[in-house]
Amino acid sequence: MIKGKRPFFVILLILFISLSLGYHSNVYAYYAPSYNYSYWRDSVAAPEAYEATQIIDGKSLGVGSLKEPSDIYVLNNESVYILDSGNNRIIVTDTDFNLIRIIDSFDNNGRIDHFSNPQGIFVTESHHIYVADTDNKRVVHLDDKLKAVTIIDSPESELLPQNFEFKPAKIVVDKAGRIYVMAIGVFDGFMEFSPDGVFTTFIGANRVKVDPIEYLWKLLSTREQRSQMVQFVPTEFTNLDIDEDGFIYAVSADNTDEDVKRLNAQGIDILRRDGYVPPRGDIRYTSEEGPSRLIDIDVTDSEIYSVLDAKRGRIFTYNGDGYLLYIFGRLGNRLGEFDTPVAIERIGDNFLVLDKTLGEITVFEPTEYGRVVNEAIRSYYQGDEERAAEMFAKAVNLNANFEYAYGGIGKAYLRKGDYEKAVEYFKESMDRKNYSKAYILYRRETLREYFPLLMTILCILILCTPLIRKYIWRHIKELSLFRREELRYPLRLTVHPYDEYWELKYRRDKRVNLIISFVILALLCITRILQVQYNGFLVNYNNPRDFNSILEIVYVVLPVLFWCIANWSLTTLMDGEGKFSEIFISTCFALTPLILIGIPWVLLSNYISAEEVTFYNFFQSFAALWCLYLLFVGNMTVHQFTPSKTVGTMALTVGTIGFLAFLCLLFFNLIQQLLSFAVTVVREILLRF
Amino acid sequence: MKLSKRLFLCTLCLLIFVTGCSTSTTTGDDLQDMQLEGEPTLTAAFTNPLLQDMKGIAENDYLQLYINDKTAEIAVLDKRNGYIWRSNPADRDGDPIASGEKKDLLSAQVNLEFCNEFGQFNYANSYTDSISYGQVAYTLIPDGVKVIYKFGTVEKTIEDLPKMISKERFEEKILSKIDNNTLLRALRIAYREDKENGVYVRNDGLAGLQLKRALEAFEIAGYTEEDLAYDLAEHNLAQTKPAPRLFFVTLEYKLEGDSLVVRVPVDEIRYLKEYPVHQISILNFFGAGGPNEEGALFVPDGSGALIYFNNGKSKYPPYRQEIYGMDLTVDNTEFLVKAEKARMPIFGIIKKNSALLGIIEEGASVAAVNADVSGRDNSYNYVYPSFYVIHKDDVVLQGEGQKRSFPRYQEEPMKTDFVVRYVFLDDKDASYEEMAKYYQQYLIKNGMLKENRTEASNDDIPFYLHLVGSIPTLKHFVGVPYRALEPLTTFEQAKTILSELQQAGVNNIKLKYSGWFNGGEHHKVPKSISVDGAIGGLKGLNDFLEYIKGKNISFYPDVALLRVYNTSGFNETREAARRLTALPAAVYPIDLALNRRDRDRSPSYVLSPRYVGKYVEKMLSGIARLDFDGISLRDLADELNSDYRKNNQIDRTESEKISIQALDEIYKSGLNIMVKGGNAYAWRYATDITDLSLGNSKYKIEDEAIPFYQMVIRGFIEYTGTPYNLSTYTNYRHYVLKCLEYGSNVHFVWSYEPSHKVKDTDFDYLYSIYYKEWIDLATEIYQQVNEALKRVNGQKIISHQKIEDGVFKTVYENGIYVIVNYNRTPVTVEGVRIEAEDFYVGGDAK
């Protein structure tokens, strides 16, 4: 044993050094034009899906400069309606931006009427124009000859308060002529009006978002204090759009995962959010800048929708399942960059982005990549899987980082029966559900292929069992390694804890026990590392790029150490008989099941499907329970406690661990402050001399 | 503990304060006593009725130089067409837009940006701070004149008034001696009686007119420096007077043939230590275009861009770009701006019958070009150079939730004069084509451009292929991390790609091979060269070199020399360039979502220019045993960085010299040099330039992109843009058209392995480089471009015109021209119908 000590430590040292090496990651030498989010929520490089091609402003339209335009509407990919709010007019152009007409007044029952700072516009197939005439506090419905059909100015209903002020901002109309209005200062959702302008109901209110800390304060404060606090009200929507099936797409700047909603007729949100990241714009942002502020949404065919982030001037496009397809646009002073973007619309697959301050529209056209992705999504939506797979394959060739597309290819392989390829692609797209589906088939196929061989081996084994028993097993059993007490003892302990813990405390050599304990702890560390690195895809949720072996070791060793210290400090107060070394040994021995069950499952988990993950989880829980049971017996024996006292001690130990952790955190915080102070001082000294 | 910490802090502060006081000495007196050398007025050698206030002082065959010795403004008369170029607009007094400081600026020839005692930027211009005090002097020099400005006066400030003065003294010495009511009132405002202590206390908020009057009153009363000292001593006060903001700047104007050379000698920029001059801009309004004039400003953005006069785009920010891009040791911008760089140190103004080309001859690497249009600050359209004199950075100290920043300054001004040559082009030459031609001739004459290209003129055009050898990745074995090279293209595989490409009919291949030695794409410093085993090792390389022999493939192995991506074998503390904050210049990768530098990841380092020569030498001796005839330089002509190591600073102009020296060394070793980016100083040495801008940065204030850069170098150096498969184009035809319009060759970056090998690595920006997916399209693009450009191989571009929106005509030296149509609709030009997104090649080769 003493002889073996030195090499062991040398190996440990080498291992440790090698673990701590190599944490350099490299650098971009070149900046990608765009990005997307990976499954791991990292930003990864992507090609530009859209390229800005031209800027349209009042000058190029020949109508004088636009003043704070706030909305655009594209009708049937034929004409563009620009709501020039500051000039109280609507500019109508064709899709090549040739001026058709300017609407600055309308016929209101024989009287010429004007708009006042209108904020929203919607045009129906029959060229009826709906304008949210905000400062006039009304919604104007004009027919194709610019005669007012209805004017909604003061909606009445018992749902509305007495002094209700109607300030419509955005507006959509469904095929049946029902009008949905987003009004300023209304927190109950969109206002729905019947085609003849009668207020019917509110639809789709946002849920109240409660800040837990504020809520706590509220509970603790008196009624008077409470009345002075901010009320919890649902947030307002920022914009809305309607798709061809009459579903309303709504956005709010609420900073939740439900910022985008797809509302059905009952006002229930039915948006699917299956993507790698929730459809809410950026999910990585600095704390100073904060999350995206979504202020417009545009929905096109095939459930593809895009949202506009006003904060960073980015446009995010998602498919119906909620996968982020591409991102383009930014703030700045170059073509394709904005100052204050307020609205987006599409003409076919081209995007229009309206800039309020600059009074201009930037036109974006899809690049090869953008076209391929759009077509892939459309083909898939329409059920043309072959075409979709072809397009997805193209998308992957144009952007190897586009994980979603790998899934699309996988599906095609799955359908074609090439399960091995399908498995590979689903893994690349981190699609566990489909991976499992493909894997079951692949496994069945493989098993079928090797079935005769496997059966033959099995039969031979069965037939030869007596022989094996007699000749081979005996030899194995008699191998000196397996006969060693150091190996057999912990194994025996796991099944006969009462007897063996007794032995451990009173009979056995403590030095040997300690060594075994350390070995068990080391093995557990290795198990943990193996699990993180080699566990099967279906049960492994660790980002391989963040993998850090030292951290994993810390995750194992630290809890054990905490447990032992907490337990020891408690039991010394509670007349426990255990010494620290005994507590440590008994704890380490109790960990054996985690290794015994963990290691085989590292291997097995690579060959399971989603349904069999239950087994995996069962065995993991089983190991944990077993470990807990051993801990209990160990604790009881070591301290010579009654069972109830043991349970109590263990519960208290957990509490103490929490306390210890808190102390440590405090300590480290202080150290850190001290360090940063020292660093500042040193820097200042260096600076001055 | 808290207490002891505070105590420590206090002592430390005290210590710092004491030492800080003792080390900073003023040199104000020297500057205050300095006299303007020269004459206050000049005698005219000749006059011109058109320039009534001006005196003619120099003349040659082309030009006459006039100066107004009251306002120091100059004018140059072009004798060829009689056009007068003025340093300041003649009708500036009537400008309806400019007012206040902006209006004064219109009359200035020099504008200084300096730092005040708090490290904030302040401005001083030659009109407000020099001419209006009459502090200007002139000296005639051969063919020109030297103008010396003194900025600022030694004015009295509030600190000339005592903070406290005893009642008796105030009444006896001051009040009794003043009988003017206004002044008395001012004194009552300036000093408030403190009856308890029997003193008068100064009102520290005193400013403007009241301050002026109070100072006047004290002066009339005969209050002297001694009196002040007495009062301060009596009340135990310490009162320090801030140093006056004084500067001296000299401008030398000199006629040389058809140009005016303006020099700012850097050692004659005099300033106080307290007010370092950060930037200087000269002749902001030289040749400025008026609100009713037609013309355009030429700026060196990317391949060149035009800003039309009065384009009404003052709602966008003005144009400003630093020549040769940002200095990475100075760059503090967190935000990533994906713009093209300005790689030529030139700018210009094109008017209807005359044009002006500004060539920054000295100090280009610390220069920036600025331009703005009518409507923002004034009604003129102008373009001008500015130069950094002293760089500044802030050290931010944080502790206990407090933040303080200290300015740090470059130790000495830039070690170069700032020289701008203004070339005047007459009627027939008033276009950017002629400007480019002039610049080309100028470069050749000065040995800065040379025909280096290796193509024979009847060859096929080259196909630029960049192959990525291997990338370093981090792998784990049973939890133990190790660095491994992931081969993307081995030498053996490269042969396959090349042979497939040649079979497809692409014959003339210029192969850039990166990631081939010392650890792949992010290789270690080239102290020694060891070919990576992962892609075939030395033997693989030799086999490969053998293979390409006689196949019309030229080989350019890629090397990074200014930036260090792999820190093993590299001493960051000793060899990395330092920032002004004394930290090593680490360049962190960008997080694309945050659009900021990601400080959690490991950075690359800027190699101190000091070591560049050494590494170049070692690299050359390392590759000497390899049979290369070319080399590709990743960064030597792409970036330019300083080193602000304390007491041993290397400014950017010196760094430029080092880069040129390095290029020269490589050139002398007989290698063909392919460079990325292509800063102007590399033209003399490069045979090929890759990743050249084909267009501008698309700043909204700009109106047109022009192939100015290409017009200068075509026929001398072969070039190509960024690789098509990683660039943004709405479709491939646009790339073809761009190549034809700009006379550019085709460029791709490929690997043999599928692109998904780069997924989840630090090289994910190589997201589409699988050669199999691209080879067909690449061949097609090449054929299309080759068919047209083969006929003009090695020919200069002599003309480039915009015929209508999206339709451009490029005429080559031998008479062949290409008309490209980017539009979605066919057009008819000169009787030829050109289909949508198509081109037409016409003309006969002479």
Coordinates of N, CA and C in Angstrom, one line a residue, chain A residues 439-590:
Chain A
Y439 N -34.6 5.9 -33.8 CA -33.6 4.9 -33.2 C -34.3 3.6 -33.0
I440 N -35.6 3.6 -32.5 CA -36.2 2.3 -32.3 C -36.2 1.5 -33.6
L441 N -36.5 2.1 -34.7 CA -36.5 1.4 -36.0 C -35.1 1.0 -36.3
Y442 N -34.2 1.8 -36.1 CA -32.8 1.5 -36.5 C -32.3 0.3 -35.6
R443 N -32.7 0.3 -34.3 CA -32.3 -0.7 -33.4 C -32.9 -2.0 -33.8
R444 N -34.2 -2.0 -34.2 CA -34.9 -3.2 -34.6 C -34.2 -3.8 -35.8
E445 N -33.9 -2.9 -36.7 CA -33.3 -3.3 -38.0 C -32.0 -4.0 -37.7
T446 N -31.2 -3.3 -36.9 CA -29.9 -3.8 -36.6 C -30.0 -5.2 -35.9
L447 N -30.9 -5.2 -34.9 CA -31.0 -6.5 -34.1 C -31.5 -7.6 -35.0
R448 N -32.4 -7.2 -35.9 CA -32.9 -8.3 -36.9 C -31.7 -8.8 -37.7
E449 N -30.8 -7.9 -38.1 CA -29.7 -8.3 -38.9 C -28.8 -9.2 -38.2
Y450 N -28.6 -8.9 -36.9 CA -27.6 -9.7 -36.1 C -28.3 -10.8 -35.3
F451 N -29.6 -10.9 -35.4 CA -30.4 -11.8 -34.6 C -29.8 -13.2 -34.6
P452 N -29.6 -13.8 -35.8 CA -29.1 -15.2 -35.9 C -27.8 -15.3 -35.1
L453 N -26.9 -14.3 -35.3 CA -25.6 -14.4 -34.7 C -25.8 -14.3 -33.2
L454 N -26.6 -13.4 -32.7 CA -26.7 -13.2 -31.3 C -27.3 -14.5 -30.7
M455 N -28.4 -15.0 -31.4 CA -29.0 -16.2 -30.8 C -28.0 -17.4 -30.7
T456 N -27.2 -17.5 -31.8 CA -26.3 -18.6 -31.8 C -25.3 -18.5 -30.6
I457 N -24.8 -17.2 -30.4 CA -23.9 -17.0 -29.3 C -24.6 -17.4 -28.0
L458 N -25.8 -16.9 -27.8 CA -26.6 -17.1 -26.6 C -26.8 -18.6 -26.4
C459 N -27.2 -19.4 -27.4 CA -27.4 -20.8 -27.3 C -26.1 -21.5 -26.9
I460 N -25.0 -21.1 -27.5 CA -23.7 -21.7 -27.2 C -23.4 -21.5 -25.7
L461 N -23.7 -20.2 -25.3 CA -23.4 -19.9 -23.9 C -24.2 -20.7 -23.0
I462 N -25.5 -20.9 -23.3 CA -26.4 -21.6 -22.4 C -25.9 -23.1 -22.4
L463 N -25.6 -23.6 -23.6 CA -25.2 -25.0 -23.6 C -23.9 -25.2 -22.8
C464 N -23.1 -24.2 -22.9 CA -21.8 -24.4 -22.3 C -21.8 -24.0 -20.8
T465 N -22.9 -23.5 -20.3 CA -22.9 -23.0 -18.9 C -22.2 -23.9 -17.9
P466 N -22.6 -25.1 -17.9 CA -21.9 -26.0 -16.9 C -20.4 -26.0 -17.0
L467 N -20.0 -26.0 -18.3 CA -18.5 -26.1 -18.6 C -17.9 -24.8 -18.1
I468 N -18.6 -23.7 -18.4 CA -18.0 -22.4 -18.0 C -17.9 -22.3 -16.5
R469 N -19.0 -22.7 -15.9 CA -19.0 -22.7 -14.4 C -17.8 -23.5 -13.9
K470 N -17.7 -24.6 -14.5 CA -16.7 -25.5 -13.9 C -15.3 -25.0 -14.1
Y471 N -15.1 -24.5 -15.3 CA -13.6 -24.2 -15.6 C -13.3 -22.7 -15.6
I472 N -14.2 -21.9 -16.2 CA -13.7 -20.5 -16.3 C -14.1 -19.7 -15.1
W473 N -15.4 -19.8 -14.7 CA -15.9 -19.0 -13.6 C -15.1 -19.2 -12.3
R474 N -14.8 -20.5 -12.1 CA -14.0 -20.8 -10.9 C -12.6 -20.1 -10.9
H475 N -12.0 -20.1 -12.1 CA -10.7 -19.4 -12.2 C -10.9 -17.9 -12.0
I476 N -11.9 -17.4 -12.5 CA -12.1 -15.9 -12.4 C -12.3 -15.6 -10.9
K477 N -13.2 -16.5 -10.3 CA -13.5 -16.3 -8.9 C -12.2 -16.3 -8.0
E478 N -11.3 -17.2 -8.5 CA -10.1 -17.4 -7.7 C -9.0 -16.4 -8.1
L479 N -9.3 -15.5 -9.0 CA -8.3 -14.5 -9.4 C -8.0 -13.7 -8.1
S480 N -6.8 -13.4 -7.9 CA -6.4 -12.7 -6.6 C -7.2 -11.4 -6.5
L481 N -7.4 -10.7 -7.6 CA -8.1 -9.4 -7.6 C -9.4 -9.5 -6.9
F482 N -10.2 -10.5 -7.4 CA -11.5 -10.7 -6.9 C -11.6 -11.2 -5.5
R483 N -10.6 -11.8 -5.1 CA -10.6 -12.4 -3.7 C -10.1 -11.3 -2.7
R484 N -9.7 -10.2 -3.2 CA -9.2 -9.2 -2.2 C -10.4 -8.7 -1.4
E485 N -10.1 -8.6 -0.2 CA -11.1 -8.1 0.7 C -11.5 -6.7 0.4
E486 N -10.5 -5.8 0.0 CA -10.8 -4.4 -0.2 C -11.9 -4.3 -1.3
L487 N -11.9 -5.2 -2.2 CA -12.9 -5.1 -3.3 C -14.3 -5.7 -2.8
R488 N -14.2 -6.8 -2.1 CA -15.4 -7.5 -1.8 C -16.1 -6.8 -0.7
Y489 N -15.4 -6.2 0.2 CA -16.0 -5.6 1.4 C -17.1 -4.5 1.1
P490 N -16.7 -3.5 0.3 CA -17.7 -2.5 0.0 C -19.0 -3.1 -0.7
L491 N -18.7 -4.1 -1.6 CA -19.9 -4.7 -2.3 C -20.8 -5.4 -1.3
R492 N -20.1 -6.1 -0.3 CA -20.9 -6.8 0.7 C -21.7 -5.8 1.5
L493 N -21.1 -4.6 1.8 CA -21.7 -3.6 2.6 C -23.0 -3.1 2.0
T494 N -23.0 -3.0 0.7 CA -24.2 -2.5 0.0 C -25.4 -3.4 0.2
V495 N -25.2 -4.7 0.3 CA -26.3 -5.6 0.5 C -26.6 -5.9 2.0
H496 N -25.5 -5.9 2.8 CA -25.8 -6.2 4.2 C -25.3 -5.0 5.1
P497 N -25.9 -3.9 4.9 CA -25.4 -2.7 5.6 C -25.3 -2.8 7.1
Y498 N -26.3 -3.4 7.7 CA -26.3 -3.4 9.2 C -25.0 -4.1 9.7
D499 N -24.8 -5.3 9.2 CA -23.7 -6.1 9.7 C -22.4 -5.4 9.4
E500 N -22.3 -4.9 8.1 CA -21.0 -4.5 7.7 C -20.6 -3.1 8.2
Y501 N -21.6 -2.3 8.4 CA -21.3 -1.0 9.1 C -20.8 -1.2 10.5
W502 N -21.4 -2.2 11.1 CA -20.9 -2.6 12.4 C -19.5 -2.9 12.4
E503 N -19.2 -3.8 11.5 CA -17.8 -4.3 11.3 C -16.9 -3.1 11.0
L504 N -17.4 -2.2 10.2 CA -16.6 -1.1 9.8 C -16.2 -0.2 11.0
K505 N -17.2 -0.1 11.8 CA -16.9 0.8 13.0 C -16.0 0.2 14.0
Y506 N -16.2 -1.1 14.2 CA -15.5 -1.7 15.3 C -14.4 -2.7 15.0
R507 N -14.4 -3.3 13.8 CA -13.5 -4.4 13.5 C -12.4 -4.0 12.6
R508 N -12.7 -3.1 11.6 CA -11.8 -3.0 10.5 C -10.7 -2.0 10.7
D509 N -9.7 -2.2 9.9 CA -8.5 -1.3 10.0 C -9.0 0.1 9.3
K510 N -8.8 1.1 10.1 CA -9.3 2.4 9.6 C -8.5 2.9 8.4
R511 N -7.3 2.6 8.4 CA -6.4 3.1 7.3 C -6.9 2.6 6.0
V512 N -7.1 1.3 6.0 CA -7.6 0.6 4.8 C -9.0 1.2 4.4
N513 N -9.8 1.4 5.4 CA -11.1 1.9 5.1 C -11.0 3.3 4.4
L514 N -10.1 4.1 5.0 CA -10.0 5.4 4.4 C -9.6 5.4 3.0
I515 N -8.6 4.5 2.7 CA -8.2 4.4 1.3 C -9.3 3.9 0.4
I516 N -10.1 2.9 0.9 CA -11.2 2.5 0.1 C -12.2 3.7 -0.2
S517 N -12.4 4.5 0.9 CA -13.3 5.6 0.8 C -12.8 6.5 -0.3
F518 N -11.6 6.8 -0.3 CA -11.1 7.8 -1.3 C -11.2 7.2 -2.7
V519 N -11.0 5.9 -2.8 CA -11.1 5.2 -4.1 C -12.5 5.3 -4.6
I520 N -13.5 5.1 -3.6 CA -14.9 5.2 -4.0 C -15.2 6.6 -4.5
L521 N -14.7 7.6 -3.7 CA -15.0 9.0 -4.1 C -14.4 9.3 -5.5
A522 N -13.2 8.8 -5.7 CA -12.6 9.0 -7.0 C -13.4 8.3 -8.1
L523 N -13.8 7.1 -7.8 CA -14.6 6.4 -8.8 C -15.9 7.1 -9.1
L524 N -16.5 7.7 -8.1 CA -17.8 8.4 -8.3 C -17.5 9.6 -9.2
C525 N -16.4 10.3 -8.9 CA -16.0 11.4 -9.8 C -15.9 11.0 -11.2
I526 N -15.3 9.9 -11.4 CA -15.1 9.3 -12.8 C -16.5 9.0 -13.4
T527 N -17.3 8.4 -12.6 CA -18.6 8.0 -13.0 C -19.4 9.3 -13.5
R528 N -19.3 10.3 -12.7 CA -20.0 11.5 -13.0 C -19.4 12.1 -14.3
I529 N -18.1 12.1 -14.5 CA -17.5 12.6 -15.7 C -18.0 11.8 -16.9
L530 N -17.9 10.4 -16.7 CA -18.3 9.6 -17.8 C -19.8 9.8 -18.2
Q531 N -20.6 10.0 -17.1 CA -22.0 10.3 -17.4 C -22.2 11.5 -18.2
V532 N -21.5 12.6 -17.8 CA -21.6 13.9 -18.6 C -21.2 13.7 -20.0
Q533 N -20.0 13.0 -20.1 CA -19.5 12.9 -21.5 C -20.1 11.8 -22.4
Y534 N -20.4 10.7 -21.8 CA -20.7 9.6 -22.6 C -22.2 9.1 -22.5
N535 N -23.0 9.7 -21.6 CA -24.3 9.3 -21.5 C -25.0 9.4 -22.9
G536 N -26.0 8.5 -23.1 CA -26.7 8.5 -24.4 C -27.4 9.9 -24.6
F537 N -27.6 10.1 -25.9 CA -28.2 11.4 -26.4 C -29.5 11.8 -25.7
L538 N -30.3 10.7 -25.5 CA -31.7 11.0 -25.0 C -31.7 11.4 -23.5
V539 N -30.6 11.1 -22.8 CA -30.6 11.4 -21.4 C -29.5 12.5 -21.0
N540 N -28.8 12.9 -22.1 CA -27.7 13.8 -21.8 C -28.0 15.2 -22.2
Y541 N -28.2 16.0 -21.3 CA -28.5 17.4 -21.5 C -27.4 18.4 -21.3
N542 N -26.2 17.9 -21.4 CA -25.0 18.7 -21.1 C -24.4 19.3 -22.4
N543 N -24.1 20.5 -22.4 CA -23.5 21.1 -23.6 C -22.0 20.7 -23.6
P544 N -21.6 19.9 -24.6 CA -20.2 19.5 -24.7 C -19.2 20.6 -24.7
R545 N -19.7 21.8 -25.2 CA -18.7 22.9 -25.2 C -18.5 23.5 -23.8
D546 N -19.4 23.3 -22.9 CA -19.2 23.8 -21.6 C -18.6 22.8 -20.7
F547 N -18.3 21.6 -21.2 CA -17.9 20.5 -20.3 C -16.6 20.9 -19.6
N548 N -16.6 20.7 -18.3 CA -15.4 21.0 -17.5 C -15.2 20.0 -16.5
S549 N -14.3 19.1 -16.6 CA -14.1 18.0 -15.7 C -13.9 18.4 -14.3
I550 N -13.1 19.5 -14.1 CA -12.8 19.9 -12.8 C -14.1 20.3 -12.0
L551 N -14.9 21.0 -12.7 CA -16.2 21.4 -12.2 C -17.0 20.2 -11.8
E552 N -17.0 19.2 -12.6 CA -17.7 18.0 -12.3 C -17.2 17.3 -11.0
I553 N -15.9 17.3 -10.9 CA -15.3 16.7 -9.7 C -15.7 17.5 -8.5
V554 N -15.7 18.8 -8.6 CA -16.1 19.7 -7.5 C -17.6 19.4 -7.1
Y555 N -18.4 19.2 -8.2 CA -19.8 18.9 -7.9 C -20.0 17.6 -7.1
V556 N -19.0 16.7 -7.2 CA -19.1 15.4 -6.4 C -18.5 15.6 -5.1
V557 N -17.3 16.1 -5.0 CA -16.6 16.2 -3.8 C -17.2 17.2 -2.8
L558 N -17.6 18.3 -3.3 CA -18.1 19.3 -2.4 C -19.3 18.9 -1.6
P559 N -20.3 18.3 -2.2 CA -21.5 17.9 -1.4 C -21.1 16.9 -0.3
V560 N -20.2 15.9 -0.7 CA -19.8 14.9 0.2 C -19.1 15.6 1.4
L561 N -18.2 16.5 1.1 CA -17.5 17.2 2.2 C -18.4 18.0 3.1
F562 N -19.3 18.7 2.4 CA -20.3 19.5 3.2 C -21.1 18.6 4.1
W563 N -21.5 17.5 3.5 CA -22.4 16.5 4.3 C -21.6 16.1 5.5
C564 N -20.3 15.7 5.3 CA -19.5 15.2 6.4 C -19.3 16.2 7.5
I565 N -19.0 17.4 7.1 CA -18.7 18.5 8.0 C -20.0 18.8 8.8
A566 N -21.1 19.0 8.0 CA -22.3 19.3 8.7 C -22.7 18.2 9.7
N567 N -22.6 17.0 9.2 CA -23.0 15.9 10.0 C -22.2 15.8 11.3
W568 N -20.9 16.0 11.1 CA -20.0 15.9 12.2 C -20.2 17.0 13.2
S569 N -20.4 18.2 12.7 CA -20.6 19.4 13.7 C -21.9 19.2 14.4
L570 N -22.9 18.6 13.8 CA -24.2 18.4 14.4 C -24.1 17.3 15.5
T571 N -23.5 16.1 15.1 CA -23.6 15.0 15.9 C -22.7 15.1 17.2
T572 N -21.6 15.9 17.0 CA -20.8 16.2 18.2 C -21.7 16.9 19.3
L573 N -22.6 17.7 18.9 CA -23.5 18.3 19.8 C -24.6 17.4 20.3
M574 N -24.9 16.3 19.5 CA -26.0 15.5 19.9 C -25.5 14.1 20.4
D575 N -24.4 14.1 21.0 CA -23.8 12.9 21.6 C -23.6 11.8 20.6
G576 N -23.3 12.1 19.4 CA -23.0 11.0 18.5 C -21.7 10.4 18.8
E577 N -21.5 9.2 18.5 CA -20.2 8.6 18.8 C -19.2 8.6 17.7
G578 N -19.7 9.0 16.5 CA -18.8 8.9 15.3 C -17.8 10.0 15.3
K579 N -16.6 9.6 14.9 CA -15.5 10.6 14.7 C -15.6 11.0 13.2
F580 N -14.9 12.1 12.9 CA -15.1 12.7 11.6 C -14.7 11.6 10.5
S581 N -13.6 10.9 10.8 CA -13.1 9.9 9.8 C -14.2 8.9 9.6
E582 N -14.8 8.5 10.7 CA -15.9 7.5 10.5 C -17.0 8.0 9.7
I583 N -17.4 9.2 10.0 CA -18.5 9.7 9.2 C -18.1 9.8 7.7
F584 N -16.9 10.2 7.4 CA -16.5 10.3 6.1 C -16.5 8.9 5.4
I585 N -15.9 7.9 6.1 CA -15.9 6.6 5.6 C -17.3 6.1 5.3
S586 N -18.1 6.2 6.3 CA -19.5 5.6 6.1 C -20.2 6.3 5.0
T587 N -20.0 7.6 4.8 CA -20.6 8.4 3.7 C -20.1 7.9 2.4
C588 N -18.8 7.7 2.3 CA -18.2 7.3 1.0 C -18.7 5.9 0.7
F589 N -18.7 5.0 1.7 CA -19.2 3.7 1.4 C -20.6 3.6 0.9
A590 N -21.4 4.6 1.4 CA -22.8 4.6 1.0 C -23.0 5.0 -0.4

